[in-house]
Tab-separated table of C-alpha atoms in Angstrom:
chain	number	residue	atom	x	y	z
A	1	UNK	CA	6.670	-0.939	-80.525
A	2	UNK	CA	9.152	1.572	-81.841
A	3	UNK	CA	11.977	2.090	-79.389
A	4	UNK	CA	11.205	6.503	-79.694
A	5	UNK	CA	8.133	5.920	-78.644
A	6	UNK	CA	8.591	3.777	-75.894
A	7	UNK	CA	10.643	6.292	-74.915
A	8	UNK	CA	7.768	9.312	-75.067
A	9	UNK	CA	5.655	6.478	-73.485
A	10	UNK	CA	8.183	6.484	-70.573
A	11	UNK	CA	9.497	9.743	-69.936
A	12	UNK	CA	5.084	10.430	-69.234
A	13	UNK	CA	5.523	7.287	-66.806
A	14	UNK	CA	8.277	8.795	-65.062
A	15	UNK	CA	6.087	11.970	-64.761
A	16	UNK	CA	2.940	10.293	-63.152
A	17	UNK	CA	4.873	8.219	-60.611
A	18	UNK	CA	7.248	11.039	-59.756
A	19	UNK	CA	6.398	12.189	-56.374
A	20	UNK	CA	4.167	15.937	-56.321
A	21	UNK	CA	5.371	15.524	-52.339
A	22	UNK	CA	9.073	15.794	-53.337
A	23	UNK	CA	10.762	18.868	-53.189
A	24	UNK	CA	13.926	20.460	-55.424
A	25	UNK	CA	15.302	23.695	-53.621
A	26	UNK	CA	16.076	26.125	-56.615
A	27	UNK	CA	17.393	30.110	-55.467
A	28	UNK	CA	15.506	32.843	-56.815
A	29	UNK	CA	12.635	30.353	-58.056
A	30	UNK	CA	9.886	32.688	-58.293
A	31	UNK	CA	11.900	35.251	-60.585
A	32	UNK	CA	13.398	32.404	-62.958
A	33	UNK	CA	9.946	31.390	-63.645
A	34	UNK	CA	8.902	34.534	-64.457
A	35	UNK	CA	11.515	34.560	-67.132
A	36	UNK	CA	10.194	31.579	-68.943
A	37	UNK	CA	6.907	31.290	-70.720
A	38	UNK	CA	7.244	27.651	-70.437
A	39	UNK	CA	7.831	27.385	-66.385
A	40	UNK	CA	5.425	30.112	-65.996
A	41	UNK	CA	2.655	27.081	-66.385
A	42	UNK	CA	4.062	24.929	-65.030
A	43	UNK	CA	5.425	26.072	-61.394
A	44	UNK	CA	3.024	26.755	-58.681
A	45	UNK	CA	4.507	28.032	-55.523
A	46	UNK	CA	7.532	28.728	-54.210
A	47	UNK	CA	9.049	25.465	-54.452
A	48	UNK	CA	9.892	23.136	-57.381
A	49	UNK	CA	8.913	19.668	-57.062
A	50	UNK	CA	10.099	17.017	-58.643
A	51	UNK	CA	7.235	16.417	-60.723
A	52	UNK	CA	7.678	19.506	-62.111
A	53	UNK	CA	11.384	19.175	-62.479
A	54	UNK	CA	11.146	16.593	-64.916
A	55	UNK	CA	8.157	18.392	-67.093
A	56	UNK	CA	10.828	21.215	-67.059
A	57	UNK	CA	13.308	18.795	-68.367
A	58	UNK	CA	11.278	17.240	-71.019
A	59	UNK	CA	10.742	21.002	-72.516
A	60	UNK	CA	13.746	21.944	-72.404
A	61	UNK	CA	15.418	18.792	-74.090
A	62	UNK	CA	12.396	19.632	-76.331
A	63	UNK	CA	13.390	22.959	-77.571
A	64	UNK	CA	16.839	22.236	-77.513
A	65	UNK	CA	15.942	19.626	-80.322
A	66	UNK	CA	14.499	22.205	-81.772
A	67	UNK	CA	17.151	24.561	-81.767
A	68	UNK	CA	19.417	22.310	-83.527
A	69	UNK	CA	17.215	20.762	-85.896
A	70	UNK	CA	16.952	24.592	-86.600
A	71	UNK	CA	20.652	25.154	-86.974
A	72	UNK	CA	21.436	21.709	-89.147
A	73	UNK	CA	18.454	22.318	-91.637
A	74	UNK	CA	17.909	26.183	-91.595
A	75	UNK	CA	14.936	25.200	-94.543
A	76	UNK	CA	13.321	23.557	-92.088
A	77	UNK	CA	12.012	26.436	-90.563
A	78	UNK	CA	10.216	28.100	-93.842
A	79	UNK	CA	8.208	24.318	-93.948
A	80	UNK	CA	4.924	23.705	-94.015
A	81	UNK	CA	6.219	20.850	-91.439
A	82	UNK	CA	8.248	23.936	-89.089
A	83	UNK	CA	4.389	24.867	-88.439
A	84	UNK	CA	3.386	22.056	-86.957
A	85	UNK	CA	6.210	22.239	-84.534
A	86	UNK	CA	5.585	25.586	-84.201
A	87	UNK	CA	1.689	24.611	-82.797
A	88	UNK	CA	3.438	22.493	-80.389
A	89	UNK	CA	5.461	25.515	-78.974
A	90	UNK	CA	2.811	27.741	-78.402
A	91	UNK	CA	0.880	24.497	-76.706
A	92	UNK	CA	3.580	24.750	-74.540
A	93	UNK	CA	3.464	28.654	-73.893
A	94	UNK	CA	5.667	30.614	-76.677
A	95	UNK	CA	4.068	33.057	-78.542
A	96	UNK	CA	5.310	31.989	-82.200
A	97	UNK	CA	5.262	34.810	-84.597
A	98	UNK	CA	3.265	33.946	-88.084
A	99	UNK	CA	5.008	32.760	-90.728
A	100	UNK	CA	6.074	35.250	-93.985
A	101	UNK	CA	4.337	34.019	-97.080
A	102	UNK	CA	5.739	32.565	-100.095
A	103	UNK	CA	5.984	35.431	-101.745
A	104	UNK	CA	8.083	37.508	-99.106
A	105	UNK	CA	12.267	38.239	-99.853
A	106	UNK	CA	14.769	36.731	-98.997
A	107	UNK	CA	15.743	39.115	-96.155
A	108	UNK	CA	12.384	38.562	-94.597
A	109	UNK	CA	12.680	34.790	-94.723
A	110	UNK	CA	15.768	34.982	-92.540
A	111	UNK	CA	14.503	37.781	-90.477
A	112	UNK	CA	11.935	34.653	-89.554
A	113	UNK	CA	14.480	32.321	-88.910
A	114	UNK	CA	16.390	34.706	-86.523
A	115	UNK	CA	13.255	35.526	-84.439
A	116	UNK	CA	12.207	31.282	-84.251
A	117	UNK	CA	16.263	31.022	-83.104
A	118	UNK	CA	16.137	33.552	-80.887
A	119	UNK	CA	13.170	32.874	-79.210
A	120	UNK	CA	14.307	29.193	-78.328
A	121	UNK	CA	17.764	30.411	-77.242
A	122	UNK	CA	16.097	32.337	-74.588
A	123	UNK	CA	13.341	29.876	-73.765
A	124	UNK	CA	16.024	27.364	-73.611
A	125	UNK	CA	18.061	29.699	-71.118
A	126	UNK	CA	15.495	30.326	-68.660
A	127	UNK	CA	14.889	26.821	-68.356
A	128	UNK	CA	18.294	25.688	-68.287
A	129	UNK	CA	18.761	28.078	-65.195
A	130	UNK	CA	16.206	26.779	-63.254
A	131	UNK	CA	17.121	23.170	-64.159
A	132	UNK	CA	21.338	24.131	-63.641
A	133	UNK	CA	21.819	22.921	-67.245
A	134	UNK	CA	23.267	24.718	-70.159
A	135	UNK	CA	21.515	24.534	-73.322
A	136	UNK	CA	23.839	24.723	-76.648
A	137	UNK	CA	25.712	27.361	-77.678
A	138	UNK	CA	23.648	30.249	-79.758
A	139	UNK	CA	26.121	30.218	-82.510
A	140	UNK	CA	27.796	27.074	-82.451
A	141	UNK	CA	32.130	27.033	-83.219
A	142	UNK	CA	32.858	25.688	-86.409
A	143	UNK	CA	35.181	22.842	-84.751
A	144	UNK	CA	34.613	21.289	-81.803
A	145	UNK	CA	37.347	21.642	-79.007
A	146	UNK	CA	38.953	19.227	-77.328
A	147	UNK	CA	42.493	19.164	-74.663
A	148	UNK	CA	45.291	20.344	-76.930
A	149	UNK	CA	47.496	21.159	-74.232
A	150	UNK	CA	47.255	17.485	-73.078
A	151	UNK	CA	48.027	16.367	-76.478
A	152	UNK	CA	51.129	18.571	-76.934
A	153	UNK	CA	52.377	18.484	-73.393
A	154	UNK	CA	55.424	16.528	-75.573
A	155	UNK	CA	55.220	15.339	-78.998
A	156	UNK	CA	58.449	13.050	-78.454
A	157	UNK	CA	56.752	10.126	-76.549
A	158	UNK	CA	56.558	7.143	-77.211
A	159	UNK	CA	52.781	5.833	-77.923
A	160	UNK	CA	52.967	3.439	-74.427
A	161	UNK	CA	53.391	7.051	-72.703
A	162	UNK	CA	50.797	9.114	-75.061
A	163	UNK	CA	47.850	6.581	-73.707
A	164	UNK	CA	49.427	6.974	-70.319
A	165	UNK	CA	49.567	10.891	-70.701
A	166	UNK	CA	45.445	10.159	-71.724
A	167	UNK	CA	45.309	8.236	-69.022
A	168	UNK	CA	43.258	5.329	-71.671
A	169	UNK	CA	43.433	1.578	-71.539
A	170	UNK	CA	41.012	1.648	-74.879
A	171	UNK	CA	41.212	4.542	-78.130
A	172	UNK	CA	37.490	5.419	-76.706
A	173	UNK	CA	37.419	9.124	-75.589
A	174	UNK	CA	34.760	11.246	-74.497
A	175	UNK	CA	34.518	15.221	-72.873
A	176	UNK	CA	31.552	17.786	-73.197
A	177	UNK	CA	28.559	18.435	-71.842
A	178	UNK	CA	25.572	15.370	-73.098
A	179	UNK	CA	23.235	17.049	-75.132
A	180	UNK	CA	25.280	20.158	-75.454
A	181	UNK	CA	28.696	19.525	-76.497
A	182	UNK	CA	29.618	16.238	-76.156
A	183	UNK	CA	32.318	14.323	-78.066
A	184	UNK	CA	32.465	10.631	-78.594
A	185	UNK	CA	35.887	9.245	-80.429
A	186	UNK	CA	35.722	5.689	-81.004
A	187	UNK	CA	38.153	3.612	-83.333
A	188	UNK	CA	37.155	2.477	-86.530
A	189	UNK	CA	34.990	-0.542	-86.677
A	190	UNK	CA	37.331	-3.205	-88.800
A	191	UNK	CA	36.693	-7.416	-89.439
A	192	UNK	CA	39.075	-9.452	-87.805
A	193	UNK	CA	37.663	-11.341	-91.582
A	194	UNK	CA	40.118	-11.666	-94.034
A	195	UNK	CA	37.562	-11.848	-96.527
A	196	UNK	CA	35.500	-8.665	-95.502
A	197	UNK	CA	35.571	-5.865	-97.103
A	198	UNK	CA	36.097	-3.974	-93.476
A	199	UNK	CA	39.830	-6.107	-93.144
A	200	UNK	CA	42.567	-4.406	-93.076
A	201	UNK	CA	45.946	-6.052	-92.424
A	202	UNK	CA	47.379	-5.486	-89.292
A	203	UNK	CA	50.918	-4.393	-91.175
A	204	UNK	CA	48.801	-1.948	-93.288
A	205	UNK	CA	47.006	-0.258	-90.474
A	206	UNK	CA	50.595	-0.453	-88.270
A	207	UNK	CA	52.446	1.213	-91.519
A	208	UNK	CA	49.884	4.175	-91.782
A	209	UNK	CA	49.278	4.922	-87.920
A	210	UNK	CA	53.570	4.579	-86.752
A	211	UNK	CA	54.235	8.111	-88.427
A	212	UNK	CA	53.670	10.679	-85.853
A	213	UNK	CA	54.919	13.388	-88.220
A	214	UNK	CA	53.428	12.843	-91.456
A	215	UNK	CA	51.061	15.392	-93.605
A	216	UNK	CA	47.298	15.005	-93.727
A	217	UNK	CA	48.685	14.854	-97.595
A	218	UNK	CA	51.141	12.514	-96.930
A	219	UNK	CA	48.449	10.102	-95.362
A	220	UNK	CA	46.028	10.359	-97.989
A	221	UNK	CA	48.657	9.775	-100.533
A	222	UNK	CA	49.688	6.626	-98.818
A	223	UNK	CA	46.489	5.165	-98.382
A	224	UNK	CA	45.518	5.706	-102.311
A	225	UNK	CA	48.754	4.374	-103.150
A	226	UNK	CA	48.511	1.553	-100.882
A	227	UNK	CA	48.660	-1.885	-103.004
A	228	UNK	CA	47.278	-4.308	-100.237
A	229	UNK	CA	43.390	-2.064	-100.239
A	230	UNK	CA	40.834	-1.969	-102.287
A	231	UNK	CA	39.047	0.715	-103.395
A	232	UNK	CA	36.319	0.832	-100.828
A	233	UNK	CA	38.773	0.557	-98.071
A	234	UNK	CA	40.829	3.823	-99.072
A	235	UNK	CA	37.608	5.132	-99.671
A	236	UNK	CA	36.250	3.948	-96.125
A	237	UNK	CA	39.794	5.001	-94.221
A	238	UNK	CA	39.800	8.417	-96.131
A	239	UNK	CA	36.121	9.174	-95.034
A	240	UNK	CA	36.227	8.525	-91.583
A	241	UNK	CA	40.273	10.142	-91.261
A	242	UNK	CA	38.513	13.794	-92.664
A	243	UNK	CA	35.841	13.436	-90.701
A	244	UNK	CA	37.360	13.730	-87.718
A	245	UNK	CA	39.949	16.086	-89.053
A	246	UNK	CA	36.613	18.655	-90.176
A	247	UNK	CA	35.423	18.470	-86.686
A	248	UNK	CA	38.613	18.017	-84.093
A	249	UNK	CA	41.662	19.049	-86.542
A	250	UNK	CA	44.230	17.001	-88.041
A	251	UNK	CA	46.852	17.256	-84.948
A	252	UNK	CA	43.884	15.649	-83.260
A	253	UNK	CA	43.752	12.614	-85.901
A	254	UNK	CA	47.160	11.792	-85.942
A	255	UNK	CA	48.704	11.831	-82.293
A	256	UNK	CA	45.228	9.463	-82.095
A	257	UNK	CA	46.413	7.094	-84.628
A	258	UNK	CA	50.341	7.288	-83.584
A	259	UNK	CA	48.555	6.730	-79.765
A	260	UNK	CA	46.493	4.010	-80.404
A	261	UNK	CA	47.088	2.758	-83.483
A	262	UNK	CA	43.799	2.738	-84.995
A	263	UNK	CA	41.475	5.400	-87.085
A	264	UNK	CA	39.409	7.685	-85.172
A	265	UNK	CA	35.740	7.953	-85.925
A	266	UNK	CA	33.643	11.163	-84.682
A	267	UNK	CA	30.193	10.642	-83.013
A	268	UNK	CA	29.342	14.730	-81.675
A	269	UNK	CA	26.222	16.438	-80.216
A	270	UNK	CA	26.603	20.141	-80.541
A	271	UNK	CA	24.755	20.055	-83.803
A	272	UNK	CA	27.582	21.647	-85.619
A	273	UNK	CA	27.351	22.021	-89.481
A	274	UNK	CA	30.744	21.449	-89.763
A	275	UNK	CA	32.230	21.858	-92.730
A	276	UNK	CA	31.400	19.375	-95.662
A	277	UNK	CA	34.098	16.222	-95.854
A	278	UNK	CA	34.148	17.079	-99.413
A	279	UNK	CA	35.044	20.949	-99.340
A	280	UNK	CA	38.735	20.099	-97.310
A	281	UNK	CA	38.844	16.618	-99.838
A	282	UNK	CA	38.673	18.843	-102.785
A	283	UNK	CA	41.677	20.978	-101.618
A	284	UNK	CA	43.517	18.103	-101.471
A	285	UNK	CA	42.391	16.905	-104.957
A	286	UNK	CA	43.671	20.415	-106.618
A	287	UNK	CA	46.447	20.503	-104.435
A	288	UNK	CA	47.877	16.836	-105.462
A	289	UNK	CA	46.893	17.268	-108.753
A	290	UNK	CA	48.681	20.234	-109.266
A	291	UNK	CA	51.710	18.801	-107.797
A	292	UNK	CA	51.455	15.938	-110.167
A	293	UNK	CA	51.232	18.242	-113.160
A	294	UNK	CA	53.739	20.344	-112.395
A	295	UNK	CA	55.654	16.802	-112.515
A	296	UNK	CA	54.268	15.641	-115.517
A	297	UNK	CA	55.713	19.151	-117.170
A	298	UNK	CA	59.050	18.948	-116.228
A	299	UNK	CA	59.636	15.211	-117.048
A	300	UNK	CA	57.258	14.302	-119.219
A	301	UNK	CA	55.730	10.993	-117.812
A	302	UNK	CA	54.328	9.826	-114.724
A	303	UNK	CA	55.163	6.475	-112.617
A	304	UNK	CA	52.263	4.176	-111.965
A	305	UNK	CA	52.257	5.604	-108.564
A	306	UNK	CA	51.288	8.886	-109.840
A	307	UNK	CA	48.720	7.667	-112.728
A	308	UNK	CA	47.123	5.765	-109.785
A	309	UNK	CA	47.170	9.191	-107.030
A	310	UNK	CA	46.306	11.385	-110.185
A	311	UNK	CA	43.286	9.043	-111.105
A	312	UNK	CA	41.524	8.102	-107.525
A	313	UNK	CA	42.137	11.602	-106.305
A	314	UNK	CA	39.908	13.075	-108.727
A	315	UNK	CA	36.835	10.944	-107.205
A	316	UNK	CA	37.062	14.240	-104.729
A	317	UNK	CA	36.395	17.145	-107.717
A	318	UNK	CA	32.977	17.843	-109.386
A	319	UNK	CA	32.457	15.448	-111.959
A	320	UNK	CA	32.597	18.179	-114.507
A	321	UNK	CA	36.116	19.403	-113.699
A	322	UNK	CA	37.125	15.373	-112.839
A	323	UNK	CA	36.540	15.028	-116.663
A	324	UNK	CA	38.109	17.922	-118.371
A	325	UNK	CA	40.839	17.764	-116.255
A	326	UNK	CA	41.696	13.964	-117.335
A	327	UNK	CA	40.749	15.080	-120.753
A	328	UNK	CA	43.236	17.912	-120.881
A	329	UNK	CA	45.805	15.574	-119.373
A	330	UNK	CA	45.748	12.493	-121.968
A	331	UNK	CA	44.884	14.903	-125.021
A	332	UNK	CA	46.120	18.768	-124.190
A	333	UNK	CA	49.393	20.008	-122.555
A	334	UNK	CA	49.678	20.450	-119.109
A	335	UNK	CA	49.453	23.861	-118.588
A	336	UNK	CA	45.753	23.068	-119.865
A	337	UNK	CA	45.008	20.847	-117.371
A	338	UNK	CA	46.128	23.150	-115.147
A	339	UNK	CA	44.068	25.661	-115.967
A	340	UNK	CA	40.704	23.689	-115.523
A	341	UNK	CA	42.082	22.153	-112.072
A	342	UNK	CA	42.120	26.054	-110.739
A	343	UNK	CA	39.650	27.834	-113.098
A	344	UNK	CA	35.737	27.293	-112.875
A	345	UNK	CA	34.406	25.142	-116.163
A	346	UNK	CA	32.601	27.731	-117.084
A	347	UNK	CA	35.043	30.065	-117.240
A	348	UNK	CA	35.515	31.205	-121.372
A	349	UNK	CA	38.905	30.051	-121.863
A	350	UNK	CA	37.357	26.976	-120.283
A	351	UNK	CA	34.731	26.203	-121.877
A	352	UNK	CA	37.034	26.682	-125.021
A	353	UNK	CA	39.897	24.132	-123.783
A	354	UNK	CA	36.918	21.810	-123.247
A	355	UNK	CA	35.862	22.097	-126.606
A	356	UNK	CA	38.998	21.842	-128.085
A	357	UNK	CA	39.078	18.272	-125.455
A	358	UNK	CA	36.007	17.184	-127.364
A	359	UNK	CA	36.760	17.738	-130.677
A	360	UNK	CA	40.345	15.717	-130.488
A	361	UNK	CA	38.214	12.932	-128.666
A	362	UNK	CA	36.168	12.979	-131.474
A	363	UNK	CA	38.559	12.383	-134.151
A	364	UNK	CA	41.383	10.582	-131.922
A	365	UNK	CA	41.139	7.404	-134.300
A	366	UNK	CA	42.445	9.500	-137.032
A	367	UNK	CA	44.753	11.868	-135.987
A	368	UNK	CA	46.377	9.015	-133.846
A	369	UNK	CA	45.536	5.991	-136.162
A	370	UNK	CA	48.164	3.294	-134.234
A	371	UNK	CA	46.117	4.418	-131.094
A	372	UNK	CA	49.403	5.763	-129.760
A	373	UNK	CA	47.666	9.128	-128.174
A	374	UNK	CA	50.927	11.621	-127.538
A	375	UNK	CA	50.291	15.348	-126.784
A	376	UNK	CA	53.476	17.641	-126.461
A	377	UNK	CA	53.424	15.794	-122.703
A	378	UNK	CA	52.783	12.365	-122.368
A	379	UNK	CA	51.038	10.934	-119.062
A	380	UNK	CA	51.655	7.186	-119.986
A	381	UNK	CA	48.366	6.708	-119.739
A	382	UNK	CA	45.213	6.872	-122.805
A	383	UNK	CA	41.927	8.888	-121.324
A	384	UNK	CA	40.167	5.419	-121.366
A	385	UNK	CA	41.776	3.910	-119.115
A	386	UNK	CA	42.166	7.141	-116.950
A	387	UNK	CA	38.389	6.796	-116.608
A	388	UNK	CA	38.163	3.402	-116.045
A	389	UNK	CA	40.273	3.408	-113.209
A	390	UNK	CA	38.112	6.897	-112.326
A	391	UNK	CA	34.716	4.962	-112.422
A	392	UNK	CA	36.447	1.831	-109.879
A	393	UNK	CA	37.107	5.249	-107.691
A	394	UNK	CA	33.866	6.471	-107.403
A	395	UNK	CA	32.351	2.940	-107.315
A	396	UNK	CA	34.143	2.199	-104.091
A	397	UNK	CA	32.885	5.863	-102.931
A	398	UNK	CA	29.187	5.113	-103.695
A	399	UNK	CA	29.405	2.067	-101.590
A	400	UNK	CA	30.625	3.936	-98.406
A	401	UNK	CA	27.975	6.574	-99.501
A	402	UNK	CA	25.295	3.666	-99.597
A	403	UNK	CA	26.431	2.001	-96.441
A	404	UNK	CA	26.111	5.561	-94.670
A	405	UNK	CA	22.851	5.718	-96.122
A	406	UNK	CA	21.068	2.807	-94.852
A	407	UNK	CA	22.213	3.286	-91.363
A	408	UNK	CA	20.352	7.036	-91.921
A	409	UNK	CA	17.458	5.515	-93.511
A	410	UNK	CA	16.591	2.701	-90.243
A	411	UNK	CA	16.667	5.600	-87.805
A	412	UNK	CA	14.858	7.693	-90.039
A	413	UNK	CA	12.284	4.730	-90.194
A	414	UNK	CA	12.162	4.481	-86.674
A	415	UNK	CA	11.332	8.317	-86.166
A	416	UNK	CA	8.155	8.541	-88.877
A	417	UNK	CA	7.063	5.171	-87.455
A	418	UNK	CA	7.288	7.471	-83.769
A	419	UNK	CA	5.682	10.584	-85.365
A	420	UNK	CA	3.100	8.257	-86.924
A	421	UNK	CA	2.219	6.680	-83.337
A	422	UNK	CA	2.041	10.250	-81.600
A	423	UNK	CA	-0.077	11.337	-84.617
A	424	UNK	CA	-2.778	8.121	-84.029
A	425	UNK	CA	-2.635	9.074	-79.940
A	426	UNK	CA	-6.062	9.804	-79.095
A	427	UNK	CA	-6.151	13.224	-76.925
A	428	UNK	CA	-7.912	12.008	-74.251
A	429	UNK	CA	-10.918	13.880	-73.298
A	430	UNK	CA	-10.078	15.370	-70.257
A	431	UNK	CA	-6.131	15.633	-69.851
A	432	UNK	CA	-4.367	17.197	-67.684
A	433	UNK	CA	-1.999	20.188	-68.005
A	434	UNK	CA	0.711	18.319	-67.338
A	435	UNK	CA	-0.299	15.677	-70.104
A	436	UNK	CA	-0.634	18.360	-72.532
A	437	UNK	CA	2.485	19.699	-72.145
A	438	UNK	CA	3.884	16.347	-72.312
A	439	UNK	CA	2.245	15.610	-75.865
A	440	UNK	CA	3.571	18.620	-77.477
A	441	UNK	CA	7.163	17.989	-76.359
A	442	UNK	CA	7.626	14.609	-77.351
A	443	UNK	CA	5.588	15.903	-80.916
A	444	UNK	CA	8.538	18.730	-81.255
A	445	UNK	CA	11.342	16.205	-80.422
A	446	UNK	CA	10.082	13.738	-82.815
A	447	UNK	CA	9.422	16.872	-85.537
A	448	UNK	CA	12.599	18.133	-84.847
A	449	UNK	CA	14.571	14.772	-85.152
A	450	UNK	CA	13.006	14.366	-88.516
A	451	UNK	CA	14.217	17.477	-90.232
A	452	UNK	CA	17.790	17.265	-89.256
A	453	UNK	CA	18.072	13.278	-90.398
A	454	UNK	CA	16.557	14.533	-93.325
A	455	UNK	CA	19.058	16.873	-94.344
A	456	UNK	CA	22.107	14.458	-94.187
A	457	UNK	CA	19.617	11.711	-95.933
A	458	UNK	CA	19.290	14.543	-98.836
A	459	UNK	CA	22.411	15.310	-98.973
A	460	UNK	CA	24.291	11.893	-99.062
A	461	UNK	CA	21.351	11.241	-101.383
A	462	UNK	CA	22.415	13.780	-103.663
A	463	UNK	CA	26.222	13.122	-104.080
A	464	UNK	CA	25.778	9.271	-104.810
A	465	UNK	CA	22.884	10.606	-107.271
A	466	UNK	CA	25.602	12.460	-108.876
A	467	UNK	CA	28.160	9.801	-108.330
A	468	UNK	CA	25.152	7.410	-110.047
A	469	UNK	CA	25.081	9.710	-113.242
A	470	UNK	CA	28.948	10.191	-114.009
A	471	UNK	CA	28.901	6.229	-113.915
A	472	UNK	CA	25.924	5.469	-115.986
A	473	UNK	CA	27.464	8.207	-118.600
A	474	UNK	CA	31.231	6.414	-118.453
A	475	UNK	CA	29.784	3.021	-118.917
A	476	UNK	CA	27.207	3.694	-121.817
A	477	UNK	CA	30.499	5.476	-123.630
């Protein structure tokens, strides 16, 4: 039986087996119950029984899951699937506003989303006061909180001293409130088998983590230039570091790495729509390539290390922009590459430069009959080599995303199976009010988890499709 479905069944058994005679004292219970639409249907009398408390907890968890999904996948509330959830919320006692028509204005749809978010937050808050549990914040922060003072008590400490300050015997950290803002930090799982794609030599890992003062750009540079690492390993390391950096800042990342000699992986429950990792990596790529273009203009050539940095960092640029910049470096002057790096590709000047690049490329065999493409400044490599190296880096990035997608799809399969079982489960002819609430809460949680996961899957698949399309174009040429 599916594990998620088992959880729903197990929750029901807990409620059925709970002793109705057990009492849980709650101060001002009648007043608190009146403030909650769902609690007023469950609480009978001035004292809260253990079974009633468990039922309220199930409702609270379902509402929080719906709020989490609504924040992470805002389009869900306007879909037909949300109307199933709205129906279940109504069975819990919440009065839901009518959904806007498909022809409604964008403002009307946004007002509806905000109204739903407010209703769910108020009900979660009301239940939370009875249960003495905090709901998720109405507007989560962009970055998760952590103990900065503890980390910055002294930056002159050794690794051993840092571990002592953190009072950790292993690089597994956890803080925050479960199901609210809990953060768990684990070391990136690496293999000890030298033949594995996830095997990183200990001396390489040591070299990456021993410099407490290196900047994020310097760290990324060192990874991209590390000759002992494959393209896949480089993309895996940078993706993990960048995810942790987006959530917990680079100050946390570098001190974690320095303290434990490990790469951090962050798991969080706050339901945040954090900055996409690609956003900060795009900034890194632009800054790095601008630096290298300036060097090319000043010295007239690149070292092999410069070339590697330029090509591999191009995977963090949008495909059209990356191709345009690579073409400008090969066929035009560095200042043309700099323009394309810092301006939209649909800019009129950008379009003229791209047209010139395409023309020169189509005529390269006539213009440079000896095969040596020599514009005023020469990066030392031709365009075919640039494209080949970019294709290798892109394929490594696609593989990282593919491994992530497999895990997401496994989770989705479990949720879909749970939703199917809940749908197929026939309603008892004389179901008790408690069982009706249980069934509705179970459906709300499953529907919300499905919606939240779908957004992440869609984004991952879209990025993979963009990479696949560019690879197809490169290989076809």
